[in-house]
Amino acid sequence: MAATLRIQSDWSRALRRDEGEAWLSCRSPGKPTLYGSLTRRGLSTEGVPDIAASEGFVVGEVTKKSILISCPHENAATKFLAPYTTFSRIHQKSVTCLDISSGGGLGVSTSTDGTMKIWQAADGEIRRLLGGHVCDVNCCRFFPSGLVVLSGGMDAQLKIWSAEDASCVVTFKGHKGGILDTAIVDRGRNVLSCSRDGTARLWDCGSSSCLGVIADCGSPVNGIAVGAADSSLNLGSPEKAPSEREVGTEGKILLLAREDKKLQGVGLQSRQLVFLSIGSDAFNCCTFLSSTYILAGTQDGNIYQLDVRNTNAPIQVIRRSGAPVLSLLPYRDGFVASQGDGTCFILQQDLDYTLDLTGADCDAVYKVASWEKQIYTCCRDGIVRRYQLSDL
């Protein structure tokens, strides 16, 4: 684990005032944490704050919404990014999941206030209320068209909604426990869900029917991801011919992040086990970086990068803190991760610094979504934050 730089969550507001101060820290495994501060000395001619750092820290490029800080002694550097916009009125309580439509115009989110809403991504103005699940809605996502939403709830129901008139067009029943995550196959004729009941299921939207149980793990499945598999990988062959309603499952692999510390890969069409990898704790989330590389995050703060062709040992294990990894999203040539302690960071292959999306003060960031150069996060503090990454 490399050294980790942290900053006061509302640093950009604190440094707006003359003589304003914000705290900093640099933590390296097995060493005492280095604490420091930033102080605003005034404004440059371009209207950008002139910021000085205390001993041990160096201030790099500063803009109105970002500041690059390094700790040369630990060879660590982080660019901290403040939210471009915050939406605090979409929900009354914690926002547990969100997604942004493919055109970038709409957002959908769920909350512990019991609601699921569609809103304008530009200003957070609410457009539709999607009501119909009993109990909490756990997950929501747009279909690739951006006109339809898929949601899963604690009521063990999977629902499809029109984003245009908020009508529920399909309800799938079959799970025996709350639905924890969903995935969409290609353009969305088939969809996938996973549940506390330990199963992952494949559904056909046109006939509102279950096409089969893809995996039965005997342990809750916290997260799933579907992706095209590397052609050298043997996905096995189905025991019986697939239904003609099954579309786009060939050559794909389904990842399952399991509560029993296992990450499983299954041939989507064959339903055969491709790999089983054991982690340090319960797996919460997983995603594909490419057809060969995958990521999975655990409850004790580890992010495993694996090669699907050889999952015996991870390529690397990334660890920023011991807080649960709650969301992973591929982004450009790297990824975005969010954790239960309010941290949300971006790692990119060609950047020699970490990018930290700040604003949450120790409140879990449950989910991350992106559209072009914008990243949206949802948090236990009830706020949806939008970050602008145009200056990467």
C-alpha positions as MATLAB code, in Angstrom:
seq = 'MAATLRIQSDWSRALRRDEGEAWLSCRSPGKPTLYGSLTRRGLSTEGVPDIAASEGFVVGEVTKKSILISCPHENAATKFLAPYTTFSRIHQKSVTCLDISSGGGLGVSTSTDGTMKIWQAADGEIRRLLGGHVCDVNCCRFFPSGLVVLSGGMDAQLKIWSAEDASCVVTFKGHKGGILDTAIVDRGRNVLSCSRDGTARLWDCGSSSCLGVIADCGSPVNGIAVGAADSSLNLGSPEKAPSEREVGTEGKILLLAREDKKLQGVGLQSRQLVFLSIGSDAFNCCTFLSSTYILAGTQDGNIYQLDVRNTNAPIQVIRRSGAPVLSLLPYRDGFVASQGDGTCFILQQDLDYTLDLTGADCDAVYKVASWEKQIYTCCRDGIVRRYQLSDL';
ca = [
       0.000    0.000    0.000;
       1.432    3.350   -1.064;
       1.182    6.535    0.974;
      -2.281    8.112    0.995;
      -2.895   11.863    1.014;
      -6.080   13.196    2.589;
      -7.583   16.690    2.771;
     -10.356   18.434    4.684;
     -13.600   17.525    2.891;
     -14.731   21.150    2.365;
     -11.246   22.461    1.524;
     -12.394   24.531   -1.467;
     -14.882   26.432    0.702;
     -12.377   26.861    3.540;
      -9.731   28.252    1.174;
     -12.142   30.743   -0.407;
     -11.658   33.096    2.542;
      -8.520   35.169    3.064;
      -6.239   33.452    5.590;
      -8.517   30.405    5.181;
      -7.031   27.085    6.324;
      -7.611   23.399    5.550;
      -5.924   20.366    7.077;
      -3.879   17.761    5.182;
      -2.436   14.378    6.085;
      -0.142   11.789    4.536;
      -0.388    8.244    5.833;
       2.114    5.553    4.971;
       1.852    1.962    6.242;
       3.963    1.327    9.325;
       4.933    4.992    9.773;
       3.440    7.815   11.828;
       0.952    9.939    9.860;
       2.285   13.312    8.726;
      -0.201   16.123    9.426;
      -0.140   19.550    7.862;
      -2.246   22.413    6.589;
      -2.924   24.648    3.626;
      -3.283   28.412    4.048;
      -4.642   30.898    1.578;
      -2.372   33.927    1.163;
      -4.464   35.848   -1.362;
      -5.504   35.772   -5.000;
      -3.401   35.606   -8.150;
      -4.112   38.026  -11.004;
      -6.176   35.267  -12.726;
      -8.471   35.022   -9.712;
      -7.017   31.697   -8.545;
      -6.248   31.340   -4.805;
      -2.562   31.565   -3.797;
      -2.126   28.610   -1.443;
       0.841   27.732    0.773;
       1.421   24.334    2.413;
       3.033   23.527    5.749;
       6.322   21.635    6.042;
       6.481   18.292    4.248;
       3.827   19.176    1.652;
       4.155   20.938   -1.693;
       1.378   22.751   -3.575;
       1.321   22.207   -7.341;
      -1.255   23.475   -9.832;
      -4.277   25.252   -8.302;
      -7.582   26.003  -10.058;
     -10.918   27.108   -8.601;
     -12.034   23.487   -8.209;
      -8.778   21.541   -7.933;
      -5.466   21.514   -6.097;
      -2.452   19.256   -6.643;
      -0.602   18.357   -3.436;
       2.519   16.252   -3.111;
       4.406   14.795   -0.204;
       7.933   14.401   -1.647;
       9.241   12.445    1.349;
       6.716    9.663    0.644;
       6.821   10.100   -3.146;
       3.047   10.617   -3.149;
       0.915   13.121   -5.079;
      -2.841   13.648   -5.251;
      -4.990   16.081   -7.184;
      -8.056   16.937   -5.076;
     -11.172   17.856   -7.012;
     -14.112   19.703   -5.441;
     -17.627   19.034   -6.781;
     -18.695   21.221   -9.695;
     -22.327   20.995   -8.523;
     -24.109   19.384   -5.585;
     -27.738   18.262   -5.577;
     -29.114   18.043   -2.044;
     -32.828   18.207   -2.808;
     -33.335   15.072   -4.909;
     -33.799   12.847   -1.835;
     -34.476   13.395    1.870;
     -32.122   10.650    3.128;
     -29.093    8.583    2.018;
     -28.805    8.129   -1.747;
     -27.915    4.455   -2.232;
     -27.616    4.075   -6.005;
     -27.542    6.228   -9.136;
     -27.006    6.073  -12.876;
     -26.809    8.570  -15.741;
     -28.494    8.019  -19.116;
     -26.384    7.320  -22.213;
     -27.134   10.804  -23.576;
     -26.145   12.434  -20.274;
     -29.451   14.242  -19.872;
     -31.094   12.244  -17.087;
     -30.163   10.717  -13.758;
     -31.962    8.014  -11.780;
     -31.396    7.358   -8.088;
     -32.704    5.380   -5.133;
     -32.744    6.353   -1.479;
     -33.406    5.079    2.028;
     -36.295    7.586    2.032;
     -38.051    4.805    0.069;
     -38.136    6.630   -3.271;
     -36.672    6.181   -6.747;
     -36.562    9.304   -8.891;
     -35.585   10.432  -12.377;
     -34.023   13.909  -12.543;
     -32.296   16.273  -14.934;
     -28.565   15.658  -14.763;
     -27.793   19.347  -15.398;
     -29.654   20.826  -12.423;
     -31.109   17.956  -10.355;
     -34.695   18.981  -11.101;
     -37.001   16.016  -10.498;
     -38.842   14.746  -13.588;
     -40.453   11.474  -12.489;
     -41.155    9.483   -9.326;
     -40.970    5.695   -9.900;
     -43.236    4.116   -7.282;
     -44.139    0.432   -7.094;
     -41.516   -1.491   -5.153;
     -42.459   -2.591   -1.641;
     -39.650   -1.661    0.847;
     -36.334   -0.158   -0.234;
     -35.080   -0.124   -3.813;
     -31.453   -1.301   -3.825;
     -30.287   -0.684   -7.362;
     -31.249    1.205  -10.508;
     -29.763    1.658  -13.961;
     -30.697    2.967  -17.388;
     -30.952    0.700  -20.411;
     -28.538    1.728  -23.223;
     -31.416    3.616  -24.921;
     -31.608    6.012  -21.948;
     -35.429    5.817  -22.105;
     -35.954    2.818  -19.829;
     -34.857    2.030  -16.253;
     -34.158   -1.326  -14.569;
     -34.500   -1.548  -10.777;
     -34.189   -4.215   -8.092;
     -35.619   -4.089   -4.587;
     -35.644   -5.693   -1.175;
     -39.084   -7.031   -2.223;
     -37.196   -9.554   -4.455;
     -38.749   -7.909   -7.521;
     -36.999   -6.681  -10.636;
     -38.878   -3.944  -12.513;
     -38.594   -2.150  -15.852;
     -39.856    1.437  -16.078;
     -40.471    3.991  -18.800;
     -38.387    7.091  -18.071;
     -40.853    9.105  -20.154;
     -44.104    8.471  -18.245;
     -42.870    6.589  -15.118;
     -45.025    3.543  -15.889;
     -43.782    0.115  -14.765;
     -43.890   -1.978  -17.945;
     -42.522   -5.314  -16.652;
     -42.154   -6.936  -13.206;
     -39.990  -10.061  -12.860;
     -40.608  -12.374   -9.914;
     -38.575  -15.446   -8.990;
     -35.891  -14.386   -6.510;
     -36.484  -15.406   -2.890;
     -34.433  -12.590   -1.345;
     -33.712   -8.904   -1.932;
     -32.105   -8.017   -5.276;
     -28.662   -6.475   -4.761;
     -27.447   -5.698   -8.291;
     -28.409   -5.891  -11.965;
     -26.694   -6.010  -15.345;
     -27.906   -5.551  -18.906;
     -26.889   -7.824  -21.795;
     -26.027   -5.823  -24.933;
     -28.958   -3.555  -25.864;
     -31.230   -5.000  -23.222;
     -33.436   -7.748  -24.619;
     -32.069   -9.844  -21.741;
     -31.153   -8.604  -18.251;
     -29.465  -10.117  -15.208;
     -29.994   -9.831  -11.471;
     -28.344  -11.153   -8.314;
     -29.822  -11.535   -4.871;
     -29.438  -12.258   -1.194;
     -30.887  -15.671   -2.065;
     -27.486  -16.626   -3.529;
     -28.573  -16.799   -7.167;
     -27.965  -14.852  -10.349;
     -30.788  -15.038  -12.910;
     -31.179  -14.232  -16.593;
     -34.498  -12.679  -17.685;
     -36.184  -12.031  -21.026;
     -37.793   -8.589  -21.177;
     -40.124   -9.318  -24.099;
     -41.854  -12.309  -22.470;
     -41.318  -11.141  -18.832;
     -39.904  -14.585  -18.028;
     -36.861  -16.083  -16.302;
     -34.567  -17.820  -18.810;
     -32.607  -19.588  -16.103;
     -30.511  -19.497  -12.970;
     -26.966  -18.695  -14.136;
     -25.383  -19.495  -10.764;
     -26.538  -20.693   -7.350;
     -23.829  -19.811   -4.851;
     -25.360  -20.649   -1.492;
     -24.200  -17.206   -0.321;
     -25.571  -13.706   -1.063;
     -24.315  -12.240   -4.361;
     -23.576   -8.557   -3.678;
     -22.614   -7.459   -7.176;
     -22.469   -8.686  -10.780;
     -20.916   -7.546  -14.060;
     -21.193   -8.941  -17.579;
     -18.547   -8.593  -20.256;
     -17.107  -10.116  -23.429;
     -14.553  -12.775  -22.576;
     -11.073  -13.036  -24.044;
     -11.264  -15.447  -27.001;
      -8.610  -17.756  -25.488;
     -10.851  -18.453  -22.491;
     -12.824  -21.698  -22.427;
     -16.336  -20.761  -21.313;
     -17.710  -24.313  -21.597;
     -20.790  -25.297  -23.586;
     -24.418  -25.319  -22.472;
     -25.891  -28.671  -21.355;
     -29.040  -27.969  -23.367;
     -29.637  -25.678  -26.341;
     -30.362  -22.082  -25.192;
     -33.885  -20.703  -25.605;
     -34.355  -18.595  -28.751;
     -35.331  -15.783  -26.358;
     -31.750  -15.747  -25.077;
     -29.948  -13.010  -27.011;
     -26.307  -11.924  -26.833;
     -25.134  -14.343  -24.142;
     -22.568  -16.157  -26.302;
     -18.909  -15.385  -25.609;
     -19.742  -13.498  -22.412;
     -18.709  -14.052  -18.841;
     -20.683  -13.115  -15.729;
     -18.739  -11.982  -12.660;
     -20.267  -12.548   -9.238;
     -19.018  -10.697   -6.137;
     -20.014  -12.995   -3.280;
     -20.524  -12.468    0.434;
     -18.515  -15.638    1.230;
     -15.220  -13.994    0.111;
     -15.354  -15.504   -3.365;
     -15.267  -13.891   -6.795;
     -16.775  -16.200   -9.374;
     -16.704  -16.177  -13.172;
     -19.413  -18.083  -15.052;
     -19.945  -18.608  -18.791;
     -23.179  -16.679  -19.384;
     -24.475  -19.012  -22.081;
     -22.930  -22.235  -20.766;
     -23.750  -21.609  -17.065;
     -20.383  -23.345  -16.407;
     -17.853  -22.216  -13.804;
     -14.875  -20.471  -15.444;
     -12.971  -19.464  -12.296;
     -13.331  -19.021   -8.556;
     -11.011  -16.629   -6.730;
     -10.808  -16.203   -2.953;
     -10.348  -12.775   -1.385;
      -9.593  -11.326    2.041;
     -13.237  -10.553    2.891;
     -16.721  -10.383    1.344;
     -16.673   -9.071   -2.239;
     -19.019   -6.078   -2.666;
     -18.577   -5.091   -6.307;
     -16.866   -6.081   -9.544;
     -16.330   -4.730  -13.047;
     -14.514   -5.369  -16.331;
     -11.596   -3.160  -17.354;
     -11.249   -5.117  -20.630;
     -11.935   -8.622  -21.943;
      -8.937   -9.871  -19.934;
      -8.712   -7.602  -16.871;
     -11.269   -7.377  -14.092;
     -11.525   -5.540  -10.787;
     -13.298   -6.532   -7.583;
     -13.582   -4.709   -4.253;
     -13.895   -6.185   -0.756;
     -15.494   -5.231    2.546;
     -12.032   -4.745    4.145;
     -10.798   -2.215    1.578;
      -8.925   -4.275   -1.014;
      -9.297   -3.809   -4.778;
      -8.147   -6.907   -6.636;
      -7.034   -6.633  -10.253;
      -7.160  -10.040  -11.918;
      -6.459  -11.529  -15.331;
      -9.411  -13.790  -16.246;
      -7.012  -16.179  -18.020;
      -5.168  -16.844  -14.760;
      -6.956  -15.924  -11.538;
      -4.665  -17.904   -9.195;
      -2.865  -14.741   -8.101;
      -3.982  -11.107   -8.563;
      -1.963   -8.823  -10.863;
      -2.126   -6.290   -8.039;
      -4.061   -5.482   -4.891;
      -4.771   -1.773   -4.430;
      -5.519   -0.607   -0.918;
      -6.151    2.963    0.194;
      -7.808    2.277    3.555;
      -9.613   -0.479    5.432;
     -13.028    0.966    4.511;
     -15.383   -1.182    2.394;
     -15.011   -0.771   -1.382;
     -18.589   -0.017   -2.482;
     -18.377    0.856   -6.164;
     -15.960    0.335   -9.073;
     -16.295    1.920  -12.487;
     -13.953    1.663  -15.491;
     -12.927    5.136  -16.615;
     -10.660    5.897  -19.617;
      -7.507    3.804  -19.041;
      -8.155    3.259  -15.351;
     -11.023    3.230  -12.901;
     -12.993    5.107  -10.245;
     -13.502    3.546   -6.796;
     -15.623    4.674   -3.862;
     -15.430    3.545   -0.244;
     -17.362    3.483    2.993;
     -15.240    6.227    4.598;
     -16.264    8.872    2.046;
     -13.238    8.545   -0.207;
     -13.690    8.391   -3.943;
     -10.621    8.256   -6.155;
      -9.542    7.778   -9.760;
      -6.439    5.882  -10.825;
      -5.212    6.289  -14.416;
      -2.274    4.461  -15.979;
      -0.679    7.578  -17.430;
      -1.132    9.879  -14.413;
       1.608   10.066  -11.804;
      -0.878   11.241   -9.180;
      -4.141    9.956   -7.751;
      -7.290   12.006   -8.391;
      -9.493   12.351   -5.303;
     -13.124   13.426   -5.612;
     -13.750   15.301   -2.370;
     -16.818   16.600   -0.554;
     -18.108   13.644    1.453;
     -17.029   13.924    5.091;
     -16.613   10.313    6.282;
     -20.032    9.403    4.812;
     -20.042    6.335    2.560;
     -20.020    7.009   -1.197;
     -22.242    4.183   -2.400;
     -22.115    4.478   -6.166;
     -20.307    6.238   -8.994;
     -21.571    6.888  -12.532;
     -19.939    8.727  -15.423;
     -20.961   10.508  -18.580;
     -18.150   11.718  -20.823;
     -15.989   13.976  -18.615;
     -18.465   14.185  -15.741;
     -18.581   11.891  -12.745;
     -21.579   11.636  -10.432;
     -21.481   10.159   -6.937;
     -24.202    9.378   -4.395;
     -23.617    9.406   -0.680;
     -24.963    8.518    2.742;
     -25.236   12.264    3.477;
     -28.124   12.478    0.961;
     -26.160   14.459   -1.620;
     -25.528   13.732   -5.297;
     -22.265   15.366   -6.410;
     -21.146   16.106   -9.944;
     -17.463   16.527  -10.805;
     -16.053   17.995  -14.000;
     -12.933   16.224  -15.256;
     -12.231   18.293  -18.368;
      -8.750   19.208  -17.123;
      -7.385   15.633  -16.932;
];
